[in-house]
PDB file of C-alpha atoms and ligand atoms in Angstrom:
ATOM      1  CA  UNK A   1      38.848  -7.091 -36.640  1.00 51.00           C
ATOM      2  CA  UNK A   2      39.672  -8.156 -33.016  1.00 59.00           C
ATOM      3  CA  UNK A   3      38.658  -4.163 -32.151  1.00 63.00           C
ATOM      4  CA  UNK A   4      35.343  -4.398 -34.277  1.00 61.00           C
ATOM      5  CA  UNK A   5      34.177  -7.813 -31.844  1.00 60.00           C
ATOM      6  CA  UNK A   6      34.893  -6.145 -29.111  1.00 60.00           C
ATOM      7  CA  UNK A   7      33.059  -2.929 -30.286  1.00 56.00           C
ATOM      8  CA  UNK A   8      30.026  -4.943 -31.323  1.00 53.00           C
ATOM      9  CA  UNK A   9      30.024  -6.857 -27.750  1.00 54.00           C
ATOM     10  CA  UNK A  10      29.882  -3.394 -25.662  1.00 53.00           C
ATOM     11  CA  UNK A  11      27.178  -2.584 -28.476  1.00 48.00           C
ATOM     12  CA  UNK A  12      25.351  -5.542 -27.745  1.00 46.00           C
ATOM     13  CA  UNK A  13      25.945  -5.264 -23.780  1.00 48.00           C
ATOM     14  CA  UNK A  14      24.986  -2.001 -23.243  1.00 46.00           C
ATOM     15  CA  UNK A  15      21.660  -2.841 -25.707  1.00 43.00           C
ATOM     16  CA  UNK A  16      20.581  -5.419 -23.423  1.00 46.00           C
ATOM     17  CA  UNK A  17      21.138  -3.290 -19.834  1.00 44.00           C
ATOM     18  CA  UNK A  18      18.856  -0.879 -21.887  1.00 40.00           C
ATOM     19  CA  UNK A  19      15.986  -2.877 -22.473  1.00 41.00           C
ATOM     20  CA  UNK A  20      16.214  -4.681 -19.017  1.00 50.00           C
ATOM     21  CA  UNK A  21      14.184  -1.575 -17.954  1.00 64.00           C
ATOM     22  CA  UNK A  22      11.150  -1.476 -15.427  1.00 65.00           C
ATOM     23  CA  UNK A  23       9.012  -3.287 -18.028  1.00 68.00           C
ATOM     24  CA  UNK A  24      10.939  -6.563 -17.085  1.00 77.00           C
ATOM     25  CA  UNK A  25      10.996  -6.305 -13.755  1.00 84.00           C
ATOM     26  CA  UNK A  26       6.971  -5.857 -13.667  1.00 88.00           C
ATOM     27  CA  UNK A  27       6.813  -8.971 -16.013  1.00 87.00           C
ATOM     28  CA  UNK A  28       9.172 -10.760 -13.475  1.00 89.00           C
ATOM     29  CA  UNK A  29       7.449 -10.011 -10.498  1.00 91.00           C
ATOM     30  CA  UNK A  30       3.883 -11.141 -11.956  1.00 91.00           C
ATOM     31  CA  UNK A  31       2.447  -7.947 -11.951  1.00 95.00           C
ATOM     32  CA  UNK A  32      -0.981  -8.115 -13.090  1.00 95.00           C
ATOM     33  CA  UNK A  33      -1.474  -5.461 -15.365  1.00 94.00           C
ATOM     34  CA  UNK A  34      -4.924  -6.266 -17.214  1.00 95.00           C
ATOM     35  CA  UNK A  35      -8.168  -5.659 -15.908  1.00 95.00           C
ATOM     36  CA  UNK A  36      -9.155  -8.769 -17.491  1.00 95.00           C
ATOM     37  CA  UNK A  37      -6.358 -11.284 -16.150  1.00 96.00           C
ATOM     38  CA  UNK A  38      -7.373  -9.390 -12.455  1.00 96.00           C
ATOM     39  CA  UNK A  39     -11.250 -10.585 -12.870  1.00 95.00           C
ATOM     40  CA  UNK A  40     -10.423 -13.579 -14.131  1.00 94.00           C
ATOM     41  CA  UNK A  41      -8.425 -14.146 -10.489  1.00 95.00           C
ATOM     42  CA  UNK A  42     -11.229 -12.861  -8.779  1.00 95.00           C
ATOM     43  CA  UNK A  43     -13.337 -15.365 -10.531  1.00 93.00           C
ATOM     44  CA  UNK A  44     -11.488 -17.816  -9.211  1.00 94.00           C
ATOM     45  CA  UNK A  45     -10.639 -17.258  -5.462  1.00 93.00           C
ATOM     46  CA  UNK A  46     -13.310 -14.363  -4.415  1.00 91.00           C
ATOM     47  CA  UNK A  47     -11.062 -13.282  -1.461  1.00 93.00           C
ATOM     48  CA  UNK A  48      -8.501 -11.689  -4.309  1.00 96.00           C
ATOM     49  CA  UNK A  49     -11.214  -8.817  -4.905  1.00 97.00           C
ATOM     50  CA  UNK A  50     -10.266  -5.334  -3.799  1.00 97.00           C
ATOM     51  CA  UNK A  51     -13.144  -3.596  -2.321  1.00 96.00           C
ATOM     52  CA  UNK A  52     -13.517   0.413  -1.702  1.00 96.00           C
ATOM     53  CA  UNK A  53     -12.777   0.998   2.583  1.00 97.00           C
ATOM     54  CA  UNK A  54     -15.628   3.496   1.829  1.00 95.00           C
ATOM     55  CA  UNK A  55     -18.428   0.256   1.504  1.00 93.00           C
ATOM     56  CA  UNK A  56     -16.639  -1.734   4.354  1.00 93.00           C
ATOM     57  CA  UNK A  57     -17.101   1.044   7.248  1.00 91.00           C
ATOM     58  CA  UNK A  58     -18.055   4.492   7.006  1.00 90.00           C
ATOM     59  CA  UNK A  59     -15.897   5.160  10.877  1.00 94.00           C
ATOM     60  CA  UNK A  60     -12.478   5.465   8.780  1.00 97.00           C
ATOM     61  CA  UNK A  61     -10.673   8.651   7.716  1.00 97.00           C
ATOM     62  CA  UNK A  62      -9.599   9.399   4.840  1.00 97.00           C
ATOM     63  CA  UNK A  63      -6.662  11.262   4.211  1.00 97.00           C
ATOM     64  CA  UNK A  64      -5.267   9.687   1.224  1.00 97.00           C
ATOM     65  CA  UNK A  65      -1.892  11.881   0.535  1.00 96.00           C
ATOM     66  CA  UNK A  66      -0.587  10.646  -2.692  1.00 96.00           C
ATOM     67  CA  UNK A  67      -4.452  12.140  -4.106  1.00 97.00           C
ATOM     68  CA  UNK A  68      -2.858  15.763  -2.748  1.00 96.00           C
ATOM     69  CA  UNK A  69       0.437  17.343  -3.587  1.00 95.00           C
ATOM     70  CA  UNK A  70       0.661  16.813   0.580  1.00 93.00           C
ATOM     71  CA  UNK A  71       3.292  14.263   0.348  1.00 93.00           C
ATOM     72  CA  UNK A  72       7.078  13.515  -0.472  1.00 89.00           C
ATOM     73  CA  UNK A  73       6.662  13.935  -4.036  1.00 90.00           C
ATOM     74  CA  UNK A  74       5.059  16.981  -3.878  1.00 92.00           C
ATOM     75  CA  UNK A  75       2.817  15.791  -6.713  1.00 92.00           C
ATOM     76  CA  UNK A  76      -1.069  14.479  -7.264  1.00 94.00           C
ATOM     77  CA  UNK A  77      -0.292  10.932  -8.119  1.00 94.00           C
ATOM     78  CA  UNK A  78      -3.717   9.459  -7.317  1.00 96.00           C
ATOM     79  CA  UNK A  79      -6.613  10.767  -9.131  1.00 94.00           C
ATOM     80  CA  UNK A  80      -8.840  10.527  -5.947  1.00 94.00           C
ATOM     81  CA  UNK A  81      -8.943  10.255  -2.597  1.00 94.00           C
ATOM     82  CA  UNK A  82      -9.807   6.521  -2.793  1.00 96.00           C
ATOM     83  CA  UNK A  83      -8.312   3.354  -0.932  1.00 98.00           C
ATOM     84  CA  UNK A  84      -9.083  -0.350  -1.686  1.00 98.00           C
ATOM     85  CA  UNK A  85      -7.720  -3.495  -0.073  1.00 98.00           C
ATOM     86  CA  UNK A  86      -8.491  -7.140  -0.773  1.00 97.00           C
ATOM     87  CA  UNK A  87     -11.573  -8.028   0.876  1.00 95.00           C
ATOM     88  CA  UNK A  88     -10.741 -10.378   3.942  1.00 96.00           C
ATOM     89  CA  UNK A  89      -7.980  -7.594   4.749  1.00 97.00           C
ATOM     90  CA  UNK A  90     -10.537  -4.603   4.457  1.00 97.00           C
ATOM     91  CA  UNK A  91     -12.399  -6.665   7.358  1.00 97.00           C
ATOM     92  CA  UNK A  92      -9.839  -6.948  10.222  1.00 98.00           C
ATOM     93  CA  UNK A  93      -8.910  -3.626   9.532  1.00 98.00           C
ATOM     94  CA  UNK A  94     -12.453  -3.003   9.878  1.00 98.00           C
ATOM     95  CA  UNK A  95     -12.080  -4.674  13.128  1.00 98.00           C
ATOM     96  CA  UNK A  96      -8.587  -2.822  14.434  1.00 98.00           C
ATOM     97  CA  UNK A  97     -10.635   0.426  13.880  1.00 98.00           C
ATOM     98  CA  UNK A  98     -13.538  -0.830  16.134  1.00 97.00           C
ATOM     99  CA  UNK A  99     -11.838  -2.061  18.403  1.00 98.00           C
ATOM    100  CA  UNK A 100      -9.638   1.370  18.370  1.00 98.00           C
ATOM    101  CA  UNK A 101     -13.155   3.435  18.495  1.00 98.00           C
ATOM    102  CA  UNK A 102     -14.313   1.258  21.788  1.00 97.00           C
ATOM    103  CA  UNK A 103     -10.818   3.095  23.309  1.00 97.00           C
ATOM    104  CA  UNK A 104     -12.077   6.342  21.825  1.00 98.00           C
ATOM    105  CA  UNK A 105      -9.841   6.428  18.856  1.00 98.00           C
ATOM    106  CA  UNK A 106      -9.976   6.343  14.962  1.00 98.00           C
ATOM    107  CA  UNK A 107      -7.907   5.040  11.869  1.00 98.00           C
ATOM    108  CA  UNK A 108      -6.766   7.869   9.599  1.00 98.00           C
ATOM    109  CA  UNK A 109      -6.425   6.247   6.233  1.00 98.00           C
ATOM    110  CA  UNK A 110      -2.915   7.806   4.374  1.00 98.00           C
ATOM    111  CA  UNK A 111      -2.560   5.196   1.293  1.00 98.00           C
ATOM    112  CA  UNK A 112      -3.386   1.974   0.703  1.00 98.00           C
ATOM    113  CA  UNK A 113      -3.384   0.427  -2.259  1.00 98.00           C
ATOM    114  CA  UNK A 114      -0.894   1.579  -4.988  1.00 97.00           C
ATOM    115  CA  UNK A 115      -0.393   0.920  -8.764  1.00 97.00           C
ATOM    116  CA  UNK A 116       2.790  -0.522  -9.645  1.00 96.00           C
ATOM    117  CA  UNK A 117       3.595   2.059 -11.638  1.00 94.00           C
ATOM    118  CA  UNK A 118       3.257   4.762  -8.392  1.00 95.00           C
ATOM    119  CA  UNK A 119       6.253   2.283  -6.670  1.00 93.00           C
ATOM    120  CA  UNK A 120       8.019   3.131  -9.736  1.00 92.00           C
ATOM    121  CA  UNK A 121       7.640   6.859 -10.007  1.00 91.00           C
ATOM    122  CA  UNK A 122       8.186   7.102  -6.177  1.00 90.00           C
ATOM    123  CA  UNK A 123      11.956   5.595  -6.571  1.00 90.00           C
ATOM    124  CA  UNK A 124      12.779   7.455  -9.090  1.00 89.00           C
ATOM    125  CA  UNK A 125      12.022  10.704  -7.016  1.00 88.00           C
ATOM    126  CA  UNK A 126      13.905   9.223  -3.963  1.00 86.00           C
ATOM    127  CA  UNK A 127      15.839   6.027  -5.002  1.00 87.00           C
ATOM    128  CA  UNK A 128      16.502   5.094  -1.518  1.00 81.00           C
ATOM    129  CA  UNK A 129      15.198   1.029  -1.001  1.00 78.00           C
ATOM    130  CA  UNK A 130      14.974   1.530   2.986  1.00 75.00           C
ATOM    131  CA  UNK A 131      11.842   3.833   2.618  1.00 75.00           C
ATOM    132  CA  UNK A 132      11.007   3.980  -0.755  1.00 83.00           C
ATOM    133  CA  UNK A 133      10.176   0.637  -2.350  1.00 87.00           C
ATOM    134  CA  UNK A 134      12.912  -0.367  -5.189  1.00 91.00           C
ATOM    135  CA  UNK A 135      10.578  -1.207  -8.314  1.00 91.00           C
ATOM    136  CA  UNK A 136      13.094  -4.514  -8.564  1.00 90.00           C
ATOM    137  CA  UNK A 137      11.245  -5.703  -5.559  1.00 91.00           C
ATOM    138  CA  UNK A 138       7.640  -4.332  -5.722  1.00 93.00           C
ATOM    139  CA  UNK A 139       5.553  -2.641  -2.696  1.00 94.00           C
ATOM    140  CA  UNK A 140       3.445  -5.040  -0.590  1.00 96.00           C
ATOM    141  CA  UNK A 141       0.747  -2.015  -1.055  1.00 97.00           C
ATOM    142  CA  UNK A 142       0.933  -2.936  -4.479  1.00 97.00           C
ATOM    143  CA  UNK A 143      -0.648  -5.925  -3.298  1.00 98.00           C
ATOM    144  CA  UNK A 144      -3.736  -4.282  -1.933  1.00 98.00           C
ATOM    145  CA  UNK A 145      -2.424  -5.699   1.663  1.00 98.00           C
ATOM    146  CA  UNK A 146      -1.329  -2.999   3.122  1.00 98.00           C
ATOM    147  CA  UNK A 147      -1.899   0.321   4.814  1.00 98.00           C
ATOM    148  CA  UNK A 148      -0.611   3.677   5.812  1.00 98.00           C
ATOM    149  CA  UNK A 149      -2.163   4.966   9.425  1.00 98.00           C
ATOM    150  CA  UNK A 150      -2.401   6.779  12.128  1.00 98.00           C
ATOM    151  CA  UNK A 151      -4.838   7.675  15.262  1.00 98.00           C
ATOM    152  CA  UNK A 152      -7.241  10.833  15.492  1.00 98.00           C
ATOM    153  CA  UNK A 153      -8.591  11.278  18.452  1.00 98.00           C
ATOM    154  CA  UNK A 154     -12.493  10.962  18.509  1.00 97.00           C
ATOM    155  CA  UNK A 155     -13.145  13.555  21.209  1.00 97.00           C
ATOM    156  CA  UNK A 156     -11.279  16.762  19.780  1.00 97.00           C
ATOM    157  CA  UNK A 157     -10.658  15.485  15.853  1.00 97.00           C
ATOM    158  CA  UNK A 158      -7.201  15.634  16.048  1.00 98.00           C
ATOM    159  CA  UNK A 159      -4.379  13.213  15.141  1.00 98.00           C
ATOM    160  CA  UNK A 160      -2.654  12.063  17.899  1.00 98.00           C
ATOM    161  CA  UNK A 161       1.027  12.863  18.055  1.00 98.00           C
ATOM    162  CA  UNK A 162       3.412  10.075  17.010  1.00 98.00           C
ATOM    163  CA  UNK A 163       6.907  10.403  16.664  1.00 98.00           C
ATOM    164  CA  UNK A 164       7.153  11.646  12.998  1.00 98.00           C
ATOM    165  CA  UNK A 165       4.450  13.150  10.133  1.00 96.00           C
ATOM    166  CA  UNK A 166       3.642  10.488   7.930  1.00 95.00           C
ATOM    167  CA  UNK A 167       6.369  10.053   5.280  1.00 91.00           C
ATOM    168  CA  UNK A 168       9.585  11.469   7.119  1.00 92.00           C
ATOM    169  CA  UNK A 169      12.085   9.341   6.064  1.00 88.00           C
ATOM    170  CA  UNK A 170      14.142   9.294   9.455  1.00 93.00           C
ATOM    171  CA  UNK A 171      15.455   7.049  12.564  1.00 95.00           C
ATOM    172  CA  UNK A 172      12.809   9.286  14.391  1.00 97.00           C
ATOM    173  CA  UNK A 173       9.988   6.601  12.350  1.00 96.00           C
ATOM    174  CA  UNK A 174      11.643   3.953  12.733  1.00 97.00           C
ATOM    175  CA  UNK A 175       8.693   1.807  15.373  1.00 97.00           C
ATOM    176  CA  UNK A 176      11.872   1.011  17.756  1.00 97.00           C
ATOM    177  CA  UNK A 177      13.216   4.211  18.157  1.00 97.00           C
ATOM    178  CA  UNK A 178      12.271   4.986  21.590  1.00 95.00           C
ATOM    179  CA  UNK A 179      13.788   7.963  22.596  1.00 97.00           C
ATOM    180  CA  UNK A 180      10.912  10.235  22.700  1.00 97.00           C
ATOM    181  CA  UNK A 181       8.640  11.873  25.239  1.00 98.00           C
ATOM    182  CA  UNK A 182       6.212   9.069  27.050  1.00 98.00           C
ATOM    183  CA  UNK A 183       2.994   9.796  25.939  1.00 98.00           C
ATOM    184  CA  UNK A 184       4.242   9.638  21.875  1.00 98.00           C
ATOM    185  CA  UNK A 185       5.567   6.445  23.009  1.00 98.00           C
ATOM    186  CA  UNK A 186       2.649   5.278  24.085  1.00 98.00           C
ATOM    187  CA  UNK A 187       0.123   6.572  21.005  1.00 98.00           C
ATOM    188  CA  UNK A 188       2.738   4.704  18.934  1.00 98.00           C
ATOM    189  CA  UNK A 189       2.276   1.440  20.678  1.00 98.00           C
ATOM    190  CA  UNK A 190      -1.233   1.391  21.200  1.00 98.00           C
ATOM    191  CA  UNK A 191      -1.421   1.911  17.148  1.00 98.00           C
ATOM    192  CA  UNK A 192       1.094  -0.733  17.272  1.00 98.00           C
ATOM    193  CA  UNK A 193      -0.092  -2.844  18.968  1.00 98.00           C
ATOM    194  CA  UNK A 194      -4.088  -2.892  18.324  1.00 98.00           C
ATOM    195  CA  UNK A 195      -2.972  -3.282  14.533  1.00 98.00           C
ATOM    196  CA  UNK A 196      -0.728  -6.328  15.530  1.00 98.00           C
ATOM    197  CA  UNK A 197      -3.685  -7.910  17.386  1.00 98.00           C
ATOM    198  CA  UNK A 198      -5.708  -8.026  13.874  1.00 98.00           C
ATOM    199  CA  UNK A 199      -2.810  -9.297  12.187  1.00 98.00           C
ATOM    200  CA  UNK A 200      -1.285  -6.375  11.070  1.00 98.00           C
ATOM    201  CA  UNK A 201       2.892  -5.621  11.209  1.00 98.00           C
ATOM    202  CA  UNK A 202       4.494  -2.615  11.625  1.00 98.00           C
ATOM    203  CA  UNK A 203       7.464  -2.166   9.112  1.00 96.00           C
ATOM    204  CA  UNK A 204      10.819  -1.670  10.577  1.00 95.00           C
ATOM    205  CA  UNK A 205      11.058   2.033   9.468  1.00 94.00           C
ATOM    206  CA  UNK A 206       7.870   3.251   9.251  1.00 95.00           C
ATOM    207  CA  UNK A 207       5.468   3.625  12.427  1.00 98.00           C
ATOM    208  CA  UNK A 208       2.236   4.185  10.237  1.00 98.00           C
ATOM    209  CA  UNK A 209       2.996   1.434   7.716  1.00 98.00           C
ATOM    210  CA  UNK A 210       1.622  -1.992   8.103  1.00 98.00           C
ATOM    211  CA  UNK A 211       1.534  -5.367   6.662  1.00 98.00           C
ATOM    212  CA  UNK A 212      -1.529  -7.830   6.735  1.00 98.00           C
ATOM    213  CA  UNK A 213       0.051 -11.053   7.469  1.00 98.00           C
ATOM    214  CA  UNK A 214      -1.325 -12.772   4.331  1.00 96.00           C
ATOM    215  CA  UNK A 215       0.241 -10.431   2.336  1.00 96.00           C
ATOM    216  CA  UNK A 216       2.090 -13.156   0.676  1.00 95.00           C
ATOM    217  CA  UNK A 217      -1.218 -14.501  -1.123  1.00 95.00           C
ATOM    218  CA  UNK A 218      -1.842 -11.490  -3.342  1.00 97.00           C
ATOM    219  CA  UNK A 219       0.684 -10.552  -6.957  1.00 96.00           C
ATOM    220  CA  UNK A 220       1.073  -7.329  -6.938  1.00 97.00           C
ATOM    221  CA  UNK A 221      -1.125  -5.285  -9.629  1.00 97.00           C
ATOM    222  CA  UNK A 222      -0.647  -2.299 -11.671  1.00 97.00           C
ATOM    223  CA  UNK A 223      -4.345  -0.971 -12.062  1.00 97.00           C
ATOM    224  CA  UNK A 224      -5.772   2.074 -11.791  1.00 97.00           C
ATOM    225  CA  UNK A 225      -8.644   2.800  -9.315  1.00 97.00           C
ATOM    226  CA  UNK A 226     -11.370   3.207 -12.199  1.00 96.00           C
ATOM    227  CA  UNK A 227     -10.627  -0.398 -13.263  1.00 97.00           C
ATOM    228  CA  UNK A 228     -10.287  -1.719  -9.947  1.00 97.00           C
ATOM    229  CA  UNK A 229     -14.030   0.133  -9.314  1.00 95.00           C
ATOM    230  CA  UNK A 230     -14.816  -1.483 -12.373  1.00 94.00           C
ATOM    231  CA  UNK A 231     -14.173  -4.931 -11.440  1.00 94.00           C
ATOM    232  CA  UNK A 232     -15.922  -4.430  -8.124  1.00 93.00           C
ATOM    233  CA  UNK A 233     -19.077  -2.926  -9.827  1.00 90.00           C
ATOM    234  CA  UNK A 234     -19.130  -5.751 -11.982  1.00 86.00           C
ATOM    235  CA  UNK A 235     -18.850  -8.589  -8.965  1.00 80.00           C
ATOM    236  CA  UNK A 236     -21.451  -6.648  -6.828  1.00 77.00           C
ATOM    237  CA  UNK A 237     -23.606  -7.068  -9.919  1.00 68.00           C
ATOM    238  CA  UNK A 238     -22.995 -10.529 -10.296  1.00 66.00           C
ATOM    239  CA  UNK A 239     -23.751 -11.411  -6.386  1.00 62.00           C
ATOM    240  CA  UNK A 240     -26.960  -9.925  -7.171  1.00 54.00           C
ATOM    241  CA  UNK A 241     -28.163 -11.843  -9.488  1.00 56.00           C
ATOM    242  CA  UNK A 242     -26.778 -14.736  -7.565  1.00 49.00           C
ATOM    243  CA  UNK A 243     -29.168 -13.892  -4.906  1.00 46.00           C
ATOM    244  CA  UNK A 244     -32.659 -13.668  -7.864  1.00 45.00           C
TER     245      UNK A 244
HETATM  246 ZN1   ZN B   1       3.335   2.277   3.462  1.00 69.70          ZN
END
């Protein structure tokens, strides 16, 4: 009898560590997950819309990776070489890139933002929480605050050299790792520091990551781009008639 309890508690243990799967941590987090429960925020506080970098300038460049098999995974995981933000964010980094151009520079776009379900397929190809974000904890880029960059030179077309390729998970990327010839150095900082200026921060291991400041405003979302479009359609429609 005792045996059989103790059976039926491993049973019942081993049941619940089962369904605790990514499911609950998206419901924990506050993922939003609907296209409806996202409009219905936007309805509310405008500055939660994600709008298309492609309609805020047209002096970005996009390179969007995770829309190629060019990238860690060595898989298409976007189906297009698309990048949203929310709205206020899209505009200072609108700023940091003319700024940048004034100085004869360019953003390169690499991601921006990314499903919640992308953060989870990423881990589970490299489970490693210091580069990869653990799905436990979310991605701020699943936030639509956040951005993957670098600088191309607007004279020749080229990227400029930094101290890693984008998505080398090494103390090479790490912003403070500083042993490295002068002039990488200095392309670092200047992307460094020009994003800082329009409240952007670098993340600790990353040079071409970077946080807006407000990140902490936005849930995170698990959309895809076609309903994020959608909703963006839908609110450029709606301004419009505003404006009859
Ligand atoms: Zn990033």
């Amino acid at each position: 009898m005792k045996n059989k309890t103790i059976l039926l508690f491993f049973i019942l243990l081993i049941g619940s560590l089962v369904s605790c799967n990514l499911n609950d941590y998206s419901r924990q987090l506050g993922v939003v997950n609907t296209k409806e429960k996202y409009a219905f925020q936007v309805e509310k506080n405008d500055y939660k819309l994600m709008v298309d970098l492609k309609e805020v300038a047209t002096d970005f460049i996009f390179d969007i990776r995770y829309a190629t098999k060019n990238n860690f995974t060595g898989e298409k995981i976007y189906p297009s070489n698309d990048a949203f933000l929310r709205k206020y964010i899209a505009e200072d980094l609108k700023k940091a890139n003319d700024s940048l151009m004034k100085l004869g520079y360019q953003l390169k776009i690499l991601d921006a933002y990314r499903p919640y379900s992308a953060t989870i397929k990423f881990y589970e190809i490299y489970p490693d929480g210091d580069f990869v974000a653990n799905p436990m904890v979310g991605s701020r880029h699943n936030r639509g605050t956040t951005v993957d960059v670098t600088l191309v030179d607007r004279k020749t077309g080229e990227d400029l050299e930094m101290p890693t390729k984008f998505d080398v998970f090494t103390k090479e990327a790490h912003p403070n790792f500083d042993d490295l010839p002068p002039h990488i150095i200095e392309n670092k900082m200047l992307l460094i520091n020009v994003m800082k200026h329009f409240k952007f921060d670098v993340h600790p291991n990353e040079w071409w990551h970077y946080d807006h400041a407000r990140w902490q405003r936005y849930p995170m979302m698990d959309l895809t781009f076609k309903q994020i479009k959608d909703v963006a359609e839908s609110y450029k429609e709606e301004e419009y008639d505003l404006s009859l």
